[in-house]
CSV table of C-alpha atoms and ligand atoms in Angstrom, one decimal:
chain,number,residue,atom,x,y,z
A,1,MET,CA,108.3,109.0,54.0
A,2,PRO,CA,108.0,105.8,55.6
A,3,LYS,CA,105.5,104.8,58.3
A,4,ASN,CA,107.5,104.7,61.8
A,5,ILE,CA,106.0,101.6,63.3
A,6,ALA,CA,106.4,99.1,66.2
A,7,ILE,CA,105.5,95.6,66.4
A,8,TYR,CA,104.9,94.3,69.9
A,9,GLY,CA,104.9,90.2,69.4
A,10,SER,CA,107.0,90.0,66.3
A,11,THR,CA,108.3,86.6,66.8
A,12,GLY,CA,104.5,85.1,66.7
A,13,SER,CA,102.2,84.3,63.7
A,14,ILE,CA,101.0,87.7,63.4
A,15,GLY,CA,104.6,89.5,64.2
A,16,THR,CA,106.3,87.5,61.6
A,17,GLN,CA,103.5,88.2,58.9
A,18,ALA,CA,103.9,91.9,59.5
A,19,LEU,CA,107.7,91.6,58.8
A,20,ASP,CA,106.7,90.0,55.6
A,21,VAL,CA,104.5,92.9,54.6
A,22,VAL,CA,107.3,95.0,55.7
A,23,ASP,CA,109.4,93.2,53.4
A,24,ALA,CA,107.2,93.6,50.6
A,25,HIS,CA,107.5,97.4,51.1
A,26,PRO,CA,110.6,98.0,52.6
A,27,ASN,CA,110.5,102.0,51.7
A,28,LEU,CA,107.1,102.3,53.0
A,29,PHE,CA,107.9,101.4,56.6
A,30,ASN,CA,110.8,102.2,59.4
A,31,LEU,CA,110.8,99.8,62.0
A,32,VAL,CA,111.3,101.7,65.5
A,33,ALA,CA,110.5,98.9,67.8
A,34,LEU,CA,110.2,95.2,68.2
A,35,SER,CA,109.1,92.8,71.1
A,36,ALA,CA,109.4,89.2,71.9
A,37,HIS,CA,108.9,87.3,75.0
A,38,SER,CA,111.4,84.4,75.2
A,39,ASN,CA,112.0,83.2,71.0
A,40,ILE,CA,115.4,84.5,71.6
A,41,ASP,CA,117.0,82.9,68.7
A,42,LEU,CA,114.1,84.4,65.5
A,43,PHE,CA,114.1,87.6,67.5
A,44,ILE,CA,118.0,88.4,67.5
A,45,GLU,CA,117.7,87.2,63.6
A,46,GLN,CA,115.1,89.9,63.4
A,47,CYS,CA,116.8,92.4,65.4
A,48,LEU,CA,119.6,91.6,63.4
A,49,LYS,CA,118.1,92.1,59.9
A,50,TYR,CA,115.7,94.9,60.7
A,51,LYS,CA,118.0,96.8,62.7
A,52,PRO,CA,115.0,98.8,64.8
A,53,LYS,CA,115.9,101.6,67.2
A,54,HIS,CA,114.7,99.5,70.4
A,55,ALA,CA,114.5,95.8,71.1
A,56,ILE,CA,112.1,94.7,73.9
A,57,ILE,CA,112.9,91.1,75.0
A,58,VAL,CA,110.2,90.7,77.9
A,59,ASN,CA,111.7,87.8,79.3
A,60,GLU,CA,114.3,89.1,81.6
A,61,ALA,CA,116.3,85.5,81.3
A,62,LYS,CA,117.3,86.4,78.1
A,63,TYR,CA,118.5,90.0,78.4
A,64,ASP,CA,121.8,89.0,78.4
A,65,GLU,CA,121.9,86.9,75.3
A,66,LEU,CA,120.3,89.6,73.3
A,67,LYS,CA,122.2,92.2,74.7
A,68,GLU,CA,125.4,90.2,73.7
A,69,ALA,CA,124.1,89.2,70.4
A,70,LEU,CA,123.1,93.2,69.5
A,71,ALA,CA,126.6,94.4,71.1
A,72,ALA,CA,128.4,95.4,68.1
A,73,GLU,CA,124.6,97.1,66.7
A,74,ASP,CA,123.2,100.3,67.3
A,75,ILE,CA,120.4,99.3,68.7
A,76,GLU,CA,119.1,99.8,72.7
A,77,VAL,CA,118.1,96.9,74.7
A,78,HIS,CA,115.6,96.3,76.7
A,79,THR,CA,114.0,93.7,79.0
A,80,GLY,CA,110.8,93.2,81.2
A,81,GLU,CA,106.9,93.9,81.0
A,82,GLN,CA,107.1,97.7,82.1
A,83,SER,CA,109.7,98.2,79.1
A,84,LEU,CA,106.8,97.3,76.8
A,85,ILE,CA,104.7,100.6,78.3
A,86,ASP,CA,107.4,102.7,78.5
A,87,LEU,CA,108.2,102.6,75.2
A,88,ALA,CA,104.9,102.4,73.9
A,89,LYS,CA,104.5,105.9,75.3
A,90,ASP,CA,108.2,107.4,74.8
A,91,ALA,CA,109.5,106.0,71.3
A,92,ASP,CA,108.7,107.7,68.4
A,93,PHE,CA,106.7,105.9,65.8
A,94,GLU,CA,103.2,106.3,64.5
A,95,MET,CA,101.8,103.0,64.8
A,96,LEU,CA,102.0,99.8,67.1
A,97,ILE,CA,100.9,96.8,65.5
A,98,ALA,CA,99.6,95.1,68.9
A,99,ALA,CA,100.5,91.3,68.3
A,100,ILE,CA,100.9,89.9,71.4
A,101,VAL,CA,98.8,87.1,72.6
A,102,GLY,CA,96.3,87.6,75.4
A,103,PHE,CA,95.6,89.9,78.5
A,104,ALA,CA,99.3,90.3,78.4
A,105,GLY,CA,99.3,92.4,75.2
A,106,MET,CA,96.6,95.1,77.3
A,107,SER,CA,98.8,97.6,79.0
A,108,SER,CA,101.0,98.3,76.4
A,109,THR,CA,98.4,98.9,73.7
A,110,LEU,CA,97.0,101.3,76.1
A,111,ALA,CA,99.7,103.4,76.9
A,112,ALA,CA,100.6,103.6,73.5
A,113,ILE,CA,96.3,104.8,72.4
A,114,GLN,CA,97.3,107.6,75.5
A,115,SER,CA,100.2,109.1,74.1
A,116,GLY,CA,98.1,109.3,70.8
A,117,LYS,CA,99.4,106.6,68.8
A,118,LYS,CA,97.7,104.9,66.3
A,119,ILE,CA,97.0,101.0,66.7
A,120,GLY,CA,96.8,98.0,64.0
A,121,LEU,CA,94.9,95.8,66.7
A,122,ALA,CA,96.0,91.9,66.5
A,123,ASN,CA,95.3,91.5,70.0
A,124,LYS,CA,91.7,91.1,70.4
A,125,GLU,CA,91.6,90.0,73.9
A,126,THR,CA,92.7,93.7,75.0
A,127,LEU,CA,88.8,94.9,73.2
A,128,VAL,CA,87.1,91.7,75.5
A,129,VAL,CA,88.5,92.5,78.7
A,130,ALA,CA,88.3,96.7,78.9
A,131,GLY,CA,86.6,97.4,75.5
A,132,GLU,CA,84.7,100.5,76.7
A,133,LEU,CA,87.4,102.1,78.6
A,134,VAL,CA,89.8,101.1,75.2
A,135,MET,CA,87.7,103.0,72.9
A,136,GLU,CA,87.3,106.1,75.3
A,137,ALA,CA,90.6,106.1,75.3
A,138,VAL,CA,91.0,106.1,71.3
A,139,GLN,CA,88.8,108.6,71.3
A,140,ALA,CA,89.9,110.9,74.5
A,141,ASN,CA,93.4,110.8,72.6
A,142,ASN,CA,91.8,111.7,69.0
A,143,THR,CA,93.8,108.5,67.5
A,144,GLU,CA,92.3,105.5,65.5
A,145,LEU,CA,92.6,101.9,66.1
A,146,ILE,CA,92.6,99.7,63.1
A,147,PRO,CA,91.6,96.1,63.1
A,148,ILE,CA,93.4,93.3,62.1
A,149,ASP,CA,91.5,90.3,63.0
A,150,SER,CA,90.2,89.7,59.6
A,151,GLU,CA,86.3,89.5,60.3
A,152,HIS,CA,87.0,93.1,62.1
A,153,SER,CA,89.1,94.1,59.2
A,154,ALA,CA,86.3,92.5,56.5
A,155,ILE,CA,83.8,94.7,58.6
A,156,PHE,CA,85.5,98.1,58.7
A,157,GLN,CA,86.5,98.1,54.8
A,158,CYS,CA,82.7,97.3,54.5
A,159,LEU,CA,81.8,100.1,56.3
A,160,VAL,CA,84.2,102.7,54.8
A,161,GLY,CA,82.2,105.7,53.1
A,162,GLU,CA,79.0,104.8,55.1
A,163,GLN,CA,77.1,106.2,58.0
A,164,MET,CA,77.0,104.0,60.9
A,165,ASP,CA,73.2,105.0,61.4
A,166,GLU,CA,72.3,103.0,58.2
A,167,LEU,CA,73.7,99.8,59.8
A,168,SER,CA,71.4,97.7,61.0
A,169,LYS,CA,73.7,94.3,61.8
A,170,ILE,CA,77.1,92.8,61.2
A,171,ILE,CA,77.7,89.1,60.4
A,172,LEU,CA,80.8,87.4,61.4
A,173,THR,CA,81.6,84.3,59.4
A,174,ALA,CA,83.6,81.3,61.5
A,175,SER,CA,85.3,78.6,59.7
A,176,GLY,CA,83.8,76.2,62.8
A,177,GLY,CA,87.5,74.7,63.0
A,178,PRO,CA,88.9,71.6,62.8
A,179,PHE,CA,85.7,69.8,64.7
A,180,ARG,CA,82.9,71.5,62.5
A,181,GLY,CA,79.9,69.0,62.6
A,182,LYS,CA,81.5,66.7,65.7
A,183,LYS,CA,79.3,66.2,68.7
A,184,PRO,CA,80.3,66.0,72.6
A,185,ASN,CA,81.0,62.6,72.4
A,186,PHE,CA,83.6,63.0,69.8
A,187,LEU,CA,84.8,66.2,71.2
A,188,ALA,CA,85.5,64.5,75.1
A,189,ASN,CA,88.7,62.6,73.6
A,190,VAL,CA,90.3,64.8,71.2
A,191,LYS,CA,93.5,65.8,72.0
A,192,LYS,CA,96.0,69.1,71.4
A,193,HIS,CA,97.6,67.6,68.3
A,194,HIS,CA,93.8,67.1,66.7
A,195,ALA,CA,92.8,70.8,68.0
A,196,LEU,CA,96.0,72.6,66.8
A,197,GLN,CA,95.2,71.3,62.9
A,198,HIS,CA,93.0,74.1,62.0
A,199,PRO,CA,91.5,73.8,58.3
A,200,ASN,CA,92.3,77.1,56.5
A,201,TRP,CA,94.7,79.2,58.7
A,202,THR,CA,98.1,79.0,60.4
A,203,MET,CA,98.2,80.8,63.5
A,204,GLY,CA,99.7,80.9,67.2
A,205,ALA,CA,98.7,78.1,69.5
A,206,LYS,CA,95.8,80.1,71.7
A,207,ILE,CA,93.9,81.2,69.2
A,208,THR,CA,94.3,78.1,67.0
A,209,ILE,CA,92.7,76.1,70.5
A,210,ASP,CA,90.3,79.3,70.8
A,211,SER,CA,88.9,78.6,66.9
A,212,ALA,CA,88.2,74.7,68.0
A,213,SER,CA,86.3,75.6,71.0
A,214,LEU,CA,84.5,78.4,69.2
A,215,MET,CA,85.9,80.8,71.9
A,216,ASN,CA,87.8,82.9,69.4
A,217,LYS,CA,84.3,83.8,67.4
A,218,GLY,CA,83.0,84.7,70.9
A,219,LEU,CA,85.7,86.8,71.6
A,220,GLU,CA,85.2,88.3,68.1
A,221,MET,CA,81.6,89.2,69.0
A,222,ILE,CA,82.4,91.4,71.7
A,223,GLU,CA,85.6,92.5,70.0
A,224,ALA,CA,83.0,93.5,67.2
A,225,LYS,CA,80.8,95.4,69.8
A,226,TRP,CA,83.3,97.7,71.4
A,227,LEU,CA,85.2,98.2,68.1
A,228,PHE,CA,82.3,99.4,65.8
A,229,GLY,CA,79.8,100.6,68.7
A,230,LEU,CA,77.0,97.9,68.1
A,231,GLN,CA,74.1,96.6,70.2
A,232,ASN,CA,74.4,92.7,71.2
A,233,ASP,CA,71.4,92.2,68.8
A,234,GLN,CA,73.1,93.6,66.1
A,235,ILE,CA,76.2,90.9,66.0
A,236,GLU,CA,75.2,87.5,64.3
A,237,VAL,CA,77.9,84.5,63.6
A,238,LEU,CA,77.4,82.4,60.6
A,239,VAL,CA,79.6,79.2,59.9
A,240,HIS,CA,81.4,79.2,56.4
A,241,PRO,CA,84.1,76.8,56.3
A,242,GLU,CA,86.1,77.9,53.4
A,243,SER,CA,87.1,80.9,54.8
A,244,ILE,CA,86.6,83.0,51.7
A,245,ILE,CA,84.2,85.8,53.0
A,246,HIS,CA,85.7,87.1,56.0
A,247,SER,CA,82.9,89.0,57.2
A,248,LEU,CA,79.7,90.7,56.2
A,249,VAL,CA,77.8,94.2,57.4
A,250,GLU,CA,73.5,94.5,56.6
A,251,PHE,CA,72.2,98.3,56.1
A,252,ILE,CA,68.6,99.7,57.1
A,253,ASP,CA,67.7,98.9,53.5
A,254,GLY,CA,68.5,95.3,53.6
A,255,SER,CA,71.8,95.6,51.3
A,256,GLN,CA,74.8,93.3,52.5
A,257,LYS,CA,78.4,94.0,52.0
A,258,ALA,CA,80.8,91.9,52.3
A,259,GLN,CA,85.0,91.8,52.1
A,260,LEU,CA,86.4,88.6,50.2
A,261,GLY,CA,89.6,87.3,49.8
A,262,LEU,CA,92.1,84.4,50.2
A,263,PRO,CA,92.9,82.9,54.0
A,264,ASP,CA,95.8,85.2,54.4
A,265,MET,CA,96.4,87.2,57.5
A,266,LYS,CA,99.1,89.2,55.5
A,267,LEU,CA,95.9,91.3,53.8
A,268,PRO,CA,94.5,92.4,57.0
A,269,ILE,CA,97.5,92.9,58.2
A,270,GLN,CA,98.8,95.3,55.2
A,271,TYR,CA,95.4,96.8,55.1
A,272,ALA,CA,95.8,98.7,59.0
A,273,MET,CA,99.5,99.0,58.3
A,274,ALA,CA,99.3,101.1,55.2
A,275,TYR,CA,95.6,102.7,56.3
A,276,PRO,CA,94.1,104.8,55.1
A,277,MET,CA,96.1,104.0,51.7
A,278,ARG,CA,95.5,100.8,49.9
A,279,ILE,CA,99.0,99.7,48.5
A,280,LYS,CA,99.5,97.1,45.3
A,281,ASN,CA,101.3,93.7,46.2
A,282,ASP,CA,102.1,90.3,44.7
A,283,PHE,CA,100.5,88.1,47.3
A,284,PRO,CA,98.1,85.3,45.9
A,285,ARG,CA,95.2,86.2,44.2
A,286,MET,CA,91.1,84.5,44.9
A,287,SER,CA,89.6,83.1,41.7
A,288,LEU,CA,86.1,82.6,42.7
A,289,MET,CA,85.8,80.4,39.2
A,290,LYS,CA,88.4,78.5,41.0
A,291,ILE,CA,86.6,78.0,44.6
A,292,GLU,CA,83.2,77.1,42.8
A,293,LYS,CA,81.1,76.8,45.8
A,294,LEU,CA,80.7,78.1,49.4
A,295,ASN,CA,79.0,77.0,52.3
A,296,PHE,CA,77.1,78.1,55.1
A,297,GLU,CA,75.4,76.9,58.1
A,298,GLY,CA,74.6,78.1,61.7
A,299,PRO,CA,76.9,77.8,64.5
A,300,ASP,CA,76.4,74.5,66.9
A,301,LEU,CA,76.1,76.4,70.3
A,302,LYS,CA,75.2,73.1,72.6
A,303,THR,CA,78.2,71.4,71.3
A,304,PHE,CA,80.5,74.4,71.4
A,305,ARG,CA,79.4,75.6,74.4
A,306,ASN,CA,82.2,78.1,75.1
A,307,LEU,CA,80.0,80.5,71.8
A,308,ALA,CA,76.9,80.5,74.1
A,309,ILE,CA,79.4,81.3,77.1
A,310,ALA,CA,81.1,84.5,75.4
A,311,MET,CA,77.3,85.5,74.3
A,312,GLU,CA,76.2,85.6,77.8
A,313,ALA,CA,79.2,87.0,78.8
A,314,MET,CA,78.8,89.9,76.3
A,315,ALA,CA,75.2,90.1,77.5
A,316,LYS,CA,75.9,90.4,81.2
A,317,GLY,CA,78.7,93.0,80.7
A,318,GLY,CA,80.4,94.9,83.3
A,319,ASN,CA,84.1,92.3,84.3
A,320,CYS,CA,82.5,88.9,83.0
A,321,PRO,CA,84.4,89.1,79.6
A,322,ALA,CA,87.2,89.9,81.5
A,323,VAL,CA,86.5,87.0,83.9
A,324,MET,CA,85.9,84.9,80.7
A,325,ASN,CA,88.7,85.7,79.0
A,326,ALA,CA,91.4,85.0,82.0
A,327,ALA,CA,89.9,81.8,82.7
A,328,ASN,CA,89.9,80.9,79.1
A,329,GLU,CA,93.3,81.7,78.9
A,330,VAL,CA,94.0,79.3,81.9
A,331,VAL,CA,91.8,76.3,80.5
A,332,VAL,CA,93.6,76.7,77.0
A,333,LYS,CA,97.1,76.8,78.7
A,334,ALA,CA,95.9,73.7,80.6
A,335,PHE,CA,94.7,71.9,77.8
A,336,LEU,CA,97.9,72.4,75.6
A,337,GLU,CA,99.5,70.8,78.7
A,338,ASN,CA,97.4,68.2,78.4
A,339,LYS,CA,96.2,68.8,82.3
A,340,ILE,CA,92.4,69.1,81.2
A,341,GLY,CA,90.2,67.7,78.4
A,342,PHE,CA,88.3,69.6,75.6
A,343,LEU,CA,85.2,70.0,76.7
A,344,GLU,CA,86.6,70.7,80.4
A,345,MET,CA,87.4,73.8,79.4
A,346,SER,CA,84.0,75.2,79.0
A,347,ASP,CA,83.3,73.8,82.5
A,348,LEU,CA,86.1,75.2,84.2
A,349,ILE,CA,85.3,79.0,82.3
A,350,GLU,CA,81.8,78.7,83.7
A,351,LYS,CA,82.9,77.7,87.3
A,352,SER,CA,85.2,80.7,87.1
A,353,ILE,CA,82.2,83.2,85.8
A,354,GLU,CA,80.1,81.7,88.6
A,355,LYS,CA,82.5,82.1,91.0
A,356,ILE,CA,84.3,85.4,91.0
A,357,GLU,CA,82.5,88.9,91.9
A,358,PHE,CA,80.5,90.7,89.3
A,359,ILE,CA,81.6,94.3,89.0
A,360,GLN,CA,79.1,96.6,86.5
A,361,GLN,CA,81.3,99.3,85.8
A,362,PRO,CA,85.1,98.2,86.6
A,363,THR,CA,87.6,100.6,87.0
A,364,LEU,CA,91.0,100.0,85.1
A,365,ASP,CA,92.5,98.6,88.5
A,366,GLU,CA,89.1,96.3,88.7
A,367,TYR,CA,90.0,94.9,85.3
A,368,PHE,CA,93.7,94.0,86.4
A,369,GLU,CA,92.5,92.5,89.7
A,370,THR,CA,89.8,90.4,87.9
A,371,ASP,CA,92.2,89.0,85.6
A,372,LYS,CA,94.5,87.9,88.6
A,373,LYS,CA,91.6,86.7,90.9
A,374,THR,CA,90.0,84.8,87.6
A,375,ARG,CA,93.5,83.2,86.8
A,376,ALA,CA,94.3,82.0,90.7
A,377,PHE,CA,91.0,80.4,91.2
A,378,CYS,CA,90.6,78.5,87.9
A,379,SER,CA,93.9,77.3,88.3
A,380,SER,CA,93.0,75.7,91.6
A,381,LEU,CA,90.2,73.7,89.9
A,382,PHE,CA,92.5,71.5,88.1
A,383,LYS,CA,96.4,70.3,89.2
B,1,NDP,P1,101.7,83.8,69.0
B,1,NDP,O1,101.4,83.0,70.1
B,1,NDP,O2,102.0,83.3,67.4
B,1,NDP,O3,102.3,85.4,69.2
B,1,NDP,C1,102.1,85.6,70.3
B,1,NDP,C2,103.4,86.6,70.3
B,1,NDP,O4,103.8,87.4,71.9
B,1,NDP,C3,105.2,86.3,70.3
B,1,NDP,O5,105.6,87.2,69.6
B,1,NDP,C4,105.3,86.1,71.8
B,1,NDP,O6,106.7,86.5,71.8
B,1,NDP,C5,104.6,87.3,72.4
B,1,NDP,N1,104.3,86.6,73.9
B,1,NDP,C6,103.7,85.8,74.2
B,1,NDP,N2,103.2,86.1,75.5
B,1,NDP,C7,103.8,87.4,75.6
B,1,NDP,C8,103.5,87.9,77.1
B,1,NDP,N3,103.3,87.4,78.7
B,1,NDP,N4,104.2,89.6,77.0
B,1,NDP,C9,104.8,89.6,75.9
B,1,NDP,N5,105.0,88.9,74.8
B,1,NDP,C10,104.3,87.8,74.9
B,1,NDP,O7,100.4,84.5,68.7
B,1,NDP,P2,99.6,84.8,67.2
B,1,NDP,O8,100.3,85.6,66.3
B,1,NDP,O9,98.7,83.7,66.8
B,1,NDP,O10,98.3,86.1,68.1
B,1,NDP,C11,98.6,87.3,68.3
B,1,NDP,C12,97.1,88.1,68.5
B,1,NDP,O11,97.0,88.0,67.5
B,1,NDP,C13,96.6,87.3,69.6
B,1,NDP,O12,95.6,88.1,70.5
B,1,NDP,C14,95.5,86.5,68.9
B,1,NDP,O13,94.1,86.2,68.8
B,1,NDP,C15,95.1,87.6,67.2
B,1,NDP,N6,95.1,87.0,66.1
B,1,NDP,C16,96.1,85.9,65.3
B,1,NDP,C17,95.5,85.7,64.4
B,1,NDP,C18,96.4,84.5,63.5
B,1,NDP,O14,96.6,84.5,62.3
B,1,NDP,N7,97.7,84.1,64.2
B,1,NDP,C19,94.4,86.2,63.2
B,1,NDP,C20,93.8,87.2,64.4
B,1,NDP,C21,94.0,87.6,65.5
B,1,NDP,P3,107.8,84.7,71.8
B,1,NDP,O15,107.1,84.1,71.1
B,1,NDP,O16,109.1,85.5,71.9
B,1,NDP,O17,107.6,84.1,73.2
B,2,MG,MG1,89.6,86.9,63.2
């Protein structure tokens, strides 16, 4: 029997690669729901090809066009943010591939968890903002959250068959992004087309900028903390420019385990979709013989301040990571619109953390309130 799945964010980098995985194994997966925000042309194409039971176009201005294009199909067409949440609860599927970018993906992911669905989680911001509540919901609803982020998939795979109380730490690898080795005087002048050129991975614009600023690794430390139930001092970052070792774990006896592979997101996506099975595929294979050499270095926290900010936010806890995440979403968008410089991103995130009221044990509503207040404040800092 094929596994019934939904892909939210099907027009994005992760979403389209999740569909590639479906194409590679058409008998194993059945698409019940797809969602997009605004990329209507690609979304129509996807709906006509995969014929999901439900198609959600979040941007209401695109609804009529989608409805018309799918008029002859047996597909229910929905629009608006609320429909993401309603269908996450009500539609009949086993696993949600959560591939919406940013805080916008949190409500629907939580709704799916609360109705007992499994999650293949690409949307790391959900765990950064409200990791404690999200993981509590996973437990309370007796379901599973399988990471798609390559580092977390690596750690997850290394921990299969192991005892969590025998884990001493995890080591998250980081490529270092396009500006590895550069100093602030260089970063002061970089523009978006420089920052969008990631050396190893092709990804959506937001995570590509986060990778260039190392905020992505900061988000991933917080993501790992909640996902694996770790103390802050159990999480290390190691720069590894080739992105072949996707991450490592160390056990109490000093033994380390790593997961390796080519930098291709289809692998962790397929792992999450098929879990607990492994399925054969014909994706390109890694040869260490051809790669010959792997390099490692420590992260430069002075130049890449976002990583230091994220470590502080993780240590402070409460709603601090939610403030940082919201401010980061605002500044990344502003940088992509050429409204602020690369280094200003860290300044504005720091100002937002200073300004927004700290809450030690936020409720879900308080996380939403924090997100809203931070966006308003951070946006007021530039024109
Ligand atoms: P993309 O920008 O490529 O895609 C984002 C998807 O979300 C698109 O389908 C987009 O729709 C949709 N979307 C955007 N805004 C909204 C919104 N407000 N409401 C509903 N849907 C929305 O992002 P990526 O695929 O790169 O990243 C997705 C998530 O996965 C992120 O959280 C990222 O950190 C994480 N991730 C990504 C990796 C990668 O390799 N790309 C690796 C590891 C993690 P549309 O395009 O139709 O407007
Ligand atoms: Mg990653």
